[in-house]
Coordinates of C-alpha atoms in Angstrom, one line a residue:
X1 CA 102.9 14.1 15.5
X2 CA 99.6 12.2 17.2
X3 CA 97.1 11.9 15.0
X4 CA 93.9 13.1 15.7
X5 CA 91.8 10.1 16.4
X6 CA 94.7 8.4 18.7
X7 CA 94.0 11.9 20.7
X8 CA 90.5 12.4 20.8
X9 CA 90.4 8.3 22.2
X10 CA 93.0 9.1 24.5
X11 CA 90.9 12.0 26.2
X12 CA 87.9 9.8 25.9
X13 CA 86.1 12.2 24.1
X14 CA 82.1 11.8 24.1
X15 CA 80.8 11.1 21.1
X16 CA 77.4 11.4 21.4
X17 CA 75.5 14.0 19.1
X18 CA 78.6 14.4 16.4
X19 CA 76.9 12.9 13.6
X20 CA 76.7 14.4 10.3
X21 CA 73.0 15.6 9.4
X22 CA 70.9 14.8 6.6
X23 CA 67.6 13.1 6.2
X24 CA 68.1 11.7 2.6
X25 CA 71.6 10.3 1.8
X26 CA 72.3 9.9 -2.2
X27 CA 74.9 8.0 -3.0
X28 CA 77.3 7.5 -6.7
X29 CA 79.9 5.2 -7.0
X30 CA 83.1 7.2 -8.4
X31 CA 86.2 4.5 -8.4
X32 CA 89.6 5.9 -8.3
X33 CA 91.4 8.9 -5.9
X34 CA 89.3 11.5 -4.3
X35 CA 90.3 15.1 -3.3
X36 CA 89.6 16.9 0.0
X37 CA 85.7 18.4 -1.7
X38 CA 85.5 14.8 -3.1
X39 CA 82.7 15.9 -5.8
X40 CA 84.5 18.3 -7.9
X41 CA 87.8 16.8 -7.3
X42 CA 87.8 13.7 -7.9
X43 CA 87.5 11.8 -11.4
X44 CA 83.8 12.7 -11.7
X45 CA 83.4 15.5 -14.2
X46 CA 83.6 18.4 -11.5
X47 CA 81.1 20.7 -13.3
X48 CA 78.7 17.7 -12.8
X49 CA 79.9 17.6 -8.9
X50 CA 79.6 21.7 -8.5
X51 CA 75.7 21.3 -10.6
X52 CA 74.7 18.0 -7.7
X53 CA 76.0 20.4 -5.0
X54 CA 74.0 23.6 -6.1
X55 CA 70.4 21.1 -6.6
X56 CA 71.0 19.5 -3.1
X57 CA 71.6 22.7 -1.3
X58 CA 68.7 23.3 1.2
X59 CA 66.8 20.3 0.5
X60 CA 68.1 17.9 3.3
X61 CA 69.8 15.5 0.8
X62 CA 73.8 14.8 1.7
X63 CA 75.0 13.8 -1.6
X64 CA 78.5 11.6 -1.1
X65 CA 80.9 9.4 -3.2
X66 CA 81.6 5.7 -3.0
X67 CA 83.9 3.0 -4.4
X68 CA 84.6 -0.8 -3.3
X69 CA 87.1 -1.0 -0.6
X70 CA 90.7 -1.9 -2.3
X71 CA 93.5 -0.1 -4.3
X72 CA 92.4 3.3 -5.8
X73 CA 93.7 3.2 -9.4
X74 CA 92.7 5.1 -12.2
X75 CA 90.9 2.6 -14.7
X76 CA 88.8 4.9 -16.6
X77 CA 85.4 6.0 -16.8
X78 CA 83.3 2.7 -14.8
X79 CA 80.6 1.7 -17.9
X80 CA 77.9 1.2 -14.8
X81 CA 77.8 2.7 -11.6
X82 CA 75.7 1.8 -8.6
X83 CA 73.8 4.5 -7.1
X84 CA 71.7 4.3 -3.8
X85 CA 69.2 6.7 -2.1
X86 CA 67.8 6.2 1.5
X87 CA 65.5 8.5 3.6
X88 CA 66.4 7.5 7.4
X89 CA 63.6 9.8 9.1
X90 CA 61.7 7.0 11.4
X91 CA 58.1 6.0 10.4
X92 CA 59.4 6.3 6.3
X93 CA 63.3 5.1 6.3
X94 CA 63.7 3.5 2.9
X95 CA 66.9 2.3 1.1
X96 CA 66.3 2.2 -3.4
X97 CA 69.3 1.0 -5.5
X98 CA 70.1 1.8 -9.2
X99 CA 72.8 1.5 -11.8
X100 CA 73.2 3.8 -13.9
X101 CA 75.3 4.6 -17.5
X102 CA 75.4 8.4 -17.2
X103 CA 75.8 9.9 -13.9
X104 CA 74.3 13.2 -15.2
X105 CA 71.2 11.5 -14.9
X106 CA 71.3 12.5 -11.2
X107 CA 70.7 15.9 -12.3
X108 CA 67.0 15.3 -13.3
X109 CA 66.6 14.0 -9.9
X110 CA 63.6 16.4 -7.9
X111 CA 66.0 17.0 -5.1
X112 CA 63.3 18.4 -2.7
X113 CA 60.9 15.8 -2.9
X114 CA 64.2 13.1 -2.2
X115 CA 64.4 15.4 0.7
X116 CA 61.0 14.9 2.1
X117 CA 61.2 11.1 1.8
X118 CA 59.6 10.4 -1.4
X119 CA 61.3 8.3 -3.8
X120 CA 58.6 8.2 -6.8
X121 CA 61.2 10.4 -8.6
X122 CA 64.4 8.9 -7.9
X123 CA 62.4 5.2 -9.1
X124 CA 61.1 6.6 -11.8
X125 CA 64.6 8.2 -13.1
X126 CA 66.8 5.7 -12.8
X127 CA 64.5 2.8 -12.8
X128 CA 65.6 2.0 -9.1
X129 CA 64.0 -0.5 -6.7
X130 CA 63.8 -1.2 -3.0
X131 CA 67.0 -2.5 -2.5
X132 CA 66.9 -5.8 -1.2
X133 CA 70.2 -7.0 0.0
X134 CA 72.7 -6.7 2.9
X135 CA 72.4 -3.6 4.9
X136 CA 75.0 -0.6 4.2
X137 CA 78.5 -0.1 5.9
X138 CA 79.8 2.7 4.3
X139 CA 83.4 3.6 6.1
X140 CA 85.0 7.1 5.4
X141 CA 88.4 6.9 4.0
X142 CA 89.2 9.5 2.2
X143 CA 92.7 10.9 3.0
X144 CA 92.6 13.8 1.4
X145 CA 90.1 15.3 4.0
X146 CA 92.4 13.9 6.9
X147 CA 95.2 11.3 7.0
X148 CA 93.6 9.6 10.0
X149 CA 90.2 8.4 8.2
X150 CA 93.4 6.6 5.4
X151 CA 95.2 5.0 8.0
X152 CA 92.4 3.9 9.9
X153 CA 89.1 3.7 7.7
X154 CA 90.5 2.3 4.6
X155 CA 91.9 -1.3 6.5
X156 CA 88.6 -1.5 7.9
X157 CA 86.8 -1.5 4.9
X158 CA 88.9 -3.9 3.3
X159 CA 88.7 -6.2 6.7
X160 CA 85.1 -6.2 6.4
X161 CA 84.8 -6.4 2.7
X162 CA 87.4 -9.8 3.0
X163 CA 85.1 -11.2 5.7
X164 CA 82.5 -11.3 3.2
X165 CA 80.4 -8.2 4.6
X166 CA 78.8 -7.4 0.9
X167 CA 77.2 -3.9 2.0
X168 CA 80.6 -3.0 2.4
X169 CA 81.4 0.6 1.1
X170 CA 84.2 3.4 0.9
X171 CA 82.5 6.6 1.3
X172 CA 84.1 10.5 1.1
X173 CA 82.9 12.2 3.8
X174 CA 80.9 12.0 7.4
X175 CA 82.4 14.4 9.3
X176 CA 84.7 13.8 12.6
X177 CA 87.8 12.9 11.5
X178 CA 88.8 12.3 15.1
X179 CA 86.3 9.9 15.7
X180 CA 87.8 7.3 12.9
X181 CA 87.0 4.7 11.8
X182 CA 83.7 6.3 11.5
X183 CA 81.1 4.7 9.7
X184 CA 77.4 5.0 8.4
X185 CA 74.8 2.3 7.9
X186 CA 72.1 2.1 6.0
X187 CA 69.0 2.2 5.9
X188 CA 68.4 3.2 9.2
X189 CA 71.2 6.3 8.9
X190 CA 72.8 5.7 12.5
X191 CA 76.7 7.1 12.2
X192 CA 79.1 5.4 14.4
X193 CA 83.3 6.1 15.3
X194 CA 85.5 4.2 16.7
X195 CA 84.3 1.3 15.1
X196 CA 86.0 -2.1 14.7
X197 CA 85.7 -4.6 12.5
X198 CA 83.8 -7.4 14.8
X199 CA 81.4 -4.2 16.3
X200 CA 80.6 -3.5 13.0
X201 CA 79.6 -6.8 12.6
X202 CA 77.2 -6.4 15.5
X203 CA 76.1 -2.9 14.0
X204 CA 75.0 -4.8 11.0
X205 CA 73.1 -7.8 12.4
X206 CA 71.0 -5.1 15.1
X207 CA 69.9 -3.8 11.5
X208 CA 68.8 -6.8 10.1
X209 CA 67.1 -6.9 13.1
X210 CA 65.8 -3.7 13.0
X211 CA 67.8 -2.3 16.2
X212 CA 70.2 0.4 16.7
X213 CA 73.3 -1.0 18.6
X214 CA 74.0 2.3 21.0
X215 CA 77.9 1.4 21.9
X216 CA 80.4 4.2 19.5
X217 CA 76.9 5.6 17.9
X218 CA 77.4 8.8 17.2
X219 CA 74.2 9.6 16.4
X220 CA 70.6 9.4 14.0
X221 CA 71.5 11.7 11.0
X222 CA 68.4 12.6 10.5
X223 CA 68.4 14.4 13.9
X224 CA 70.2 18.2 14.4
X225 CA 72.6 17.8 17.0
X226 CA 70.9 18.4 20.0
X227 CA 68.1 15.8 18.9
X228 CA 70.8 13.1 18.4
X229 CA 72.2 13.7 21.6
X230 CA 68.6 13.1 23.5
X231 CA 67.4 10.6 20.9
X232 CA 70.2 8.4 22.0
X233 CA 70.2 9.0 26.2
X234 CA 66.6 8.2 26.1
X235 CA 67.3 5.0 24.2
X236 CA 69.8 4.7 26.9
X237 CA 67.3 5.2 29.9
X238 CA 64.2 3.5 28.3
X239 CA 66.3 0.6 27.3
X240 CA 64.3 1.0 23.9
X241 CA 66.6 -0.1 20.7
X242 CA 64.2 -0.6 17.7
X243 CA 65.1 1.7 14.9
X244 CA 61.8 3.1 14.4
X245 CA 60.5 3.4 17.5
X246 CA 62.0 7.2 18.3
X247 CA 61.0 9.9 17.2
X248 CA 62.7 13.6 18.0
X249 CA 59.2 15.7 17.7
X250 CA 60.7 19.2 18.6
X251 CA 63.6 21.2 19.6
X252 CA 63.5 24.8 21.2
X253 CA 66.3 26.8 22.2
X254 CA 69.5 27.9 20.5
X255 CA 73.2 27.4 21.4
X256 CA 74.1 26.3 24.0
X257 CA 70.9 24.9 26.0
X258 CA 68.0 23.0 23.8
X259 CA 65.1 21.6 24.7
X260 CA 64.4 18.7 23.1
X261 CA 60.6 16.4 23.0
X262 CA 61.6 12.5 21.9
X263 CA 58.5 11.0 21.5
X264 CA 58.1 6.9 21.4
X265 CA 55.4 5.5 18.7
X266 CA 54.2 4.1 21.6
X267 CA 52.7 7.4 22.8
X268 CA 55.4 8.2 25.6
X269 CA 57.5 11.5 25.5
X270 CA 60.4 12.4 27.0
X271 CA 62.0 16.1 27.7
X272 CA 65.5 16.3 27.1
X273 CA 67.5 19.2 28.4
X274 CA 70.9 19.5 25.7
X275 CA 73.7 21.8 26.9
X276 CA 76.8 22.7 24.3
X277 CA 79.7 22.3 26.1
X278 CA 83.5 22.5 25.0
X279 CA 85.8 19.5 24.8
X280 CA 88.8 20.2 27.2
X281 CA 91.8 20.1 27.2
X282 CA 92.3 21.6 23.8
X283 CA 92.8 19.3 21.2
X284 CA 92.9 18.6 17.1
X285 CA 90.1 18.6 15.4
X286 CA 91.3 17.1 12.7
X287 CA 95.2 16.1 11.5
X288 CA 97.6 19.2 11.2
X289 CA 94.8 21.8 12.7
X290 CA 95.5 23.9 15.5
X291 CA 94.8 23.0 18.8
X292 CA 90.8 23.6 20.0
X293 CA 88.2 23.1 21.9
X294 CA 85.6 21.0 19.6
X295 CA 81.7 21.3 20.6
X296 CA 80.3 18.5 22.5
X297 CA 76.3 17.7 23.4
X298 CA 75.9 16.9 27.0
X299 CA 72.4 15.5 28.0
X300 CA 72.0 17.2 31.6
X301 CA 68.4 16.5 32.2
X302 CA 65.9 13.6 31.1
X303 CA 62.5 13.5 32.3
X304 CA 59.6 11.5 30.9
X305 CA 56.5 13.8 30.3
X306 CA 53.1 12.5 31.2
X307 CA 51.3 11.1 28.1
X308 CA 47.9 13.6 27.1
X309 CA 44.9 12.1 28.0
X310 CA 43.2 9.8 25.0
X311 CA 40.6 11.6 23.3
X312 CA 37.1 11.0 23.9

């Protein structure tokens, strides 16, 4: 049977405007296996997992497990886990790192406010701190979800964690199995498929730099679909790659035509014109599904909108 990702390649699938949404990502280590709903089946005490899920719910935090790339095997409870939180809306992206003892500590987390960008809470919790180290790759592997981000994310990781790429990270879930390898980085929150070792290389040195490398991105999560989908053409067109220099200011319409305004913290605007469209000829959305026609974002008109005058 052909996987998934060996499919979705073949068709040359657009990728474009697939990423999965969140403006605040909050991140546990939990070593050992994970289950398909990594959070309550996993080795983290699941009424702990269902209690994080019930406080994120609404409040634009994505809350996902990590481990270190390597073998998976059970050995026990880990004394100290890290922990991470980063807000990747433009004009406030932060990344804070913590360790922590008692992961129901997380719990007493304000949820809404991590949501909104501020991290006074999360700091003052867990005694957390800017982190101040390589960026983040965090690569999807968890099988249980589908085969393909196994066979394809896990070797990754551990390519990347054996070249000496320290931000290096197993994560549970980003959505788009057929896009694997997929892959977030941190701070800036850009999700990317495809990827391959020496690209994510690249990836990782544009953040350093403070630039969003465009080839396999998928998209800004902190963006609804539509808004990834013009946030990225107009990077395209404007040949504009700092991270923080894109803003998507509004989006009318519904499915399947948006609107969308990407403004520039230069002043300039842009109006992006998003259609929904199907991805033919059917295909798997994921390993073992049926066949289907997965939504894609298709950017069908880009205009830049005349600046308003400068105030008097």
């Amino acid at each position: 049977m052909s996987r998934c990702a060996t499919v979705s390649r073949d068709l040359d699938e657009p990728i474009a405007g697939t990423a999965a949404t969140a403006r605040t990502w909050l991140l546990l280590e939990q070593p050992g296996p994970w289950g398909a709903q990594a959070l309550t089946m996993s080795h983290l005490d699941p009424a702990l997992g269902r209690a994080l899920e019930k406080a994120a719910e609404g409040t634009g935090v994505r809350i996902a497990l990590i481990r270190r790339p390597g073998r998976h095997a059970d050995f026990g409870t880990p004394a100290v886990r890290q922990v991470y939180a980063a807000h990747v809306t433009p004009g406030n992206v932060w990344l804070h790192s913590a360790t922590t003892r008692t992961p129901e500590q997380l719990l007493d987390l304000d949820f809404a406010a991590l949501g909104q960008g501020a991290p006074g809470n999360f700091d003052a919790v867990l005694q957390a701190r800017p982190h101040t180290g390589d960026p983040l790759a965090l690569v999807c592997t968890n099988g249980k979800r589908d085969r393909c981000c196994a066979l394809l994310g896990r070797p990754l990781a551990a390519e990347l964690a054996a070249s000496g790429v320290e931000g290096a990270w197993e994560v549970t879930h980003l959505g788009g199995h057929r896009f694997s390898p997929t892959l977030l980085v941190l701070p800036y929150g850009y999700v990317y498929g495809r990827a391959q070792a020496p690209h994510v290389k690249e990836i990782l040195q544009g953040v350093r730099e403070g630039r969003v490398v465009l080839e396999g991105c998928r998209g800004g999560s902190a963006w609804e679909r539509p808004g990834q989908a013009a946030e990225l053409a107009v990077r395209a067109a404007a040949r504009e790659y700092a991270a923080d220099a894109l803003s998507v200011v509004r989006t009318s319409g519904s499915a399947p035509r948006w609107e969308v305004t990407v403004a520039h913290a230069d002043g300039r605007r842009w109006g992006v014109t998003v259609v929904q469209g199907a991805a033919l000829p059917p295909r798997p959305e994921s390993c073992g599904s049926a066949l289907g026609s997965p939504a894609r974002m298709d950017v069908v008109a880009l205009r830049e909108l005349e600046s308003a005058a400068p105030a008097r």
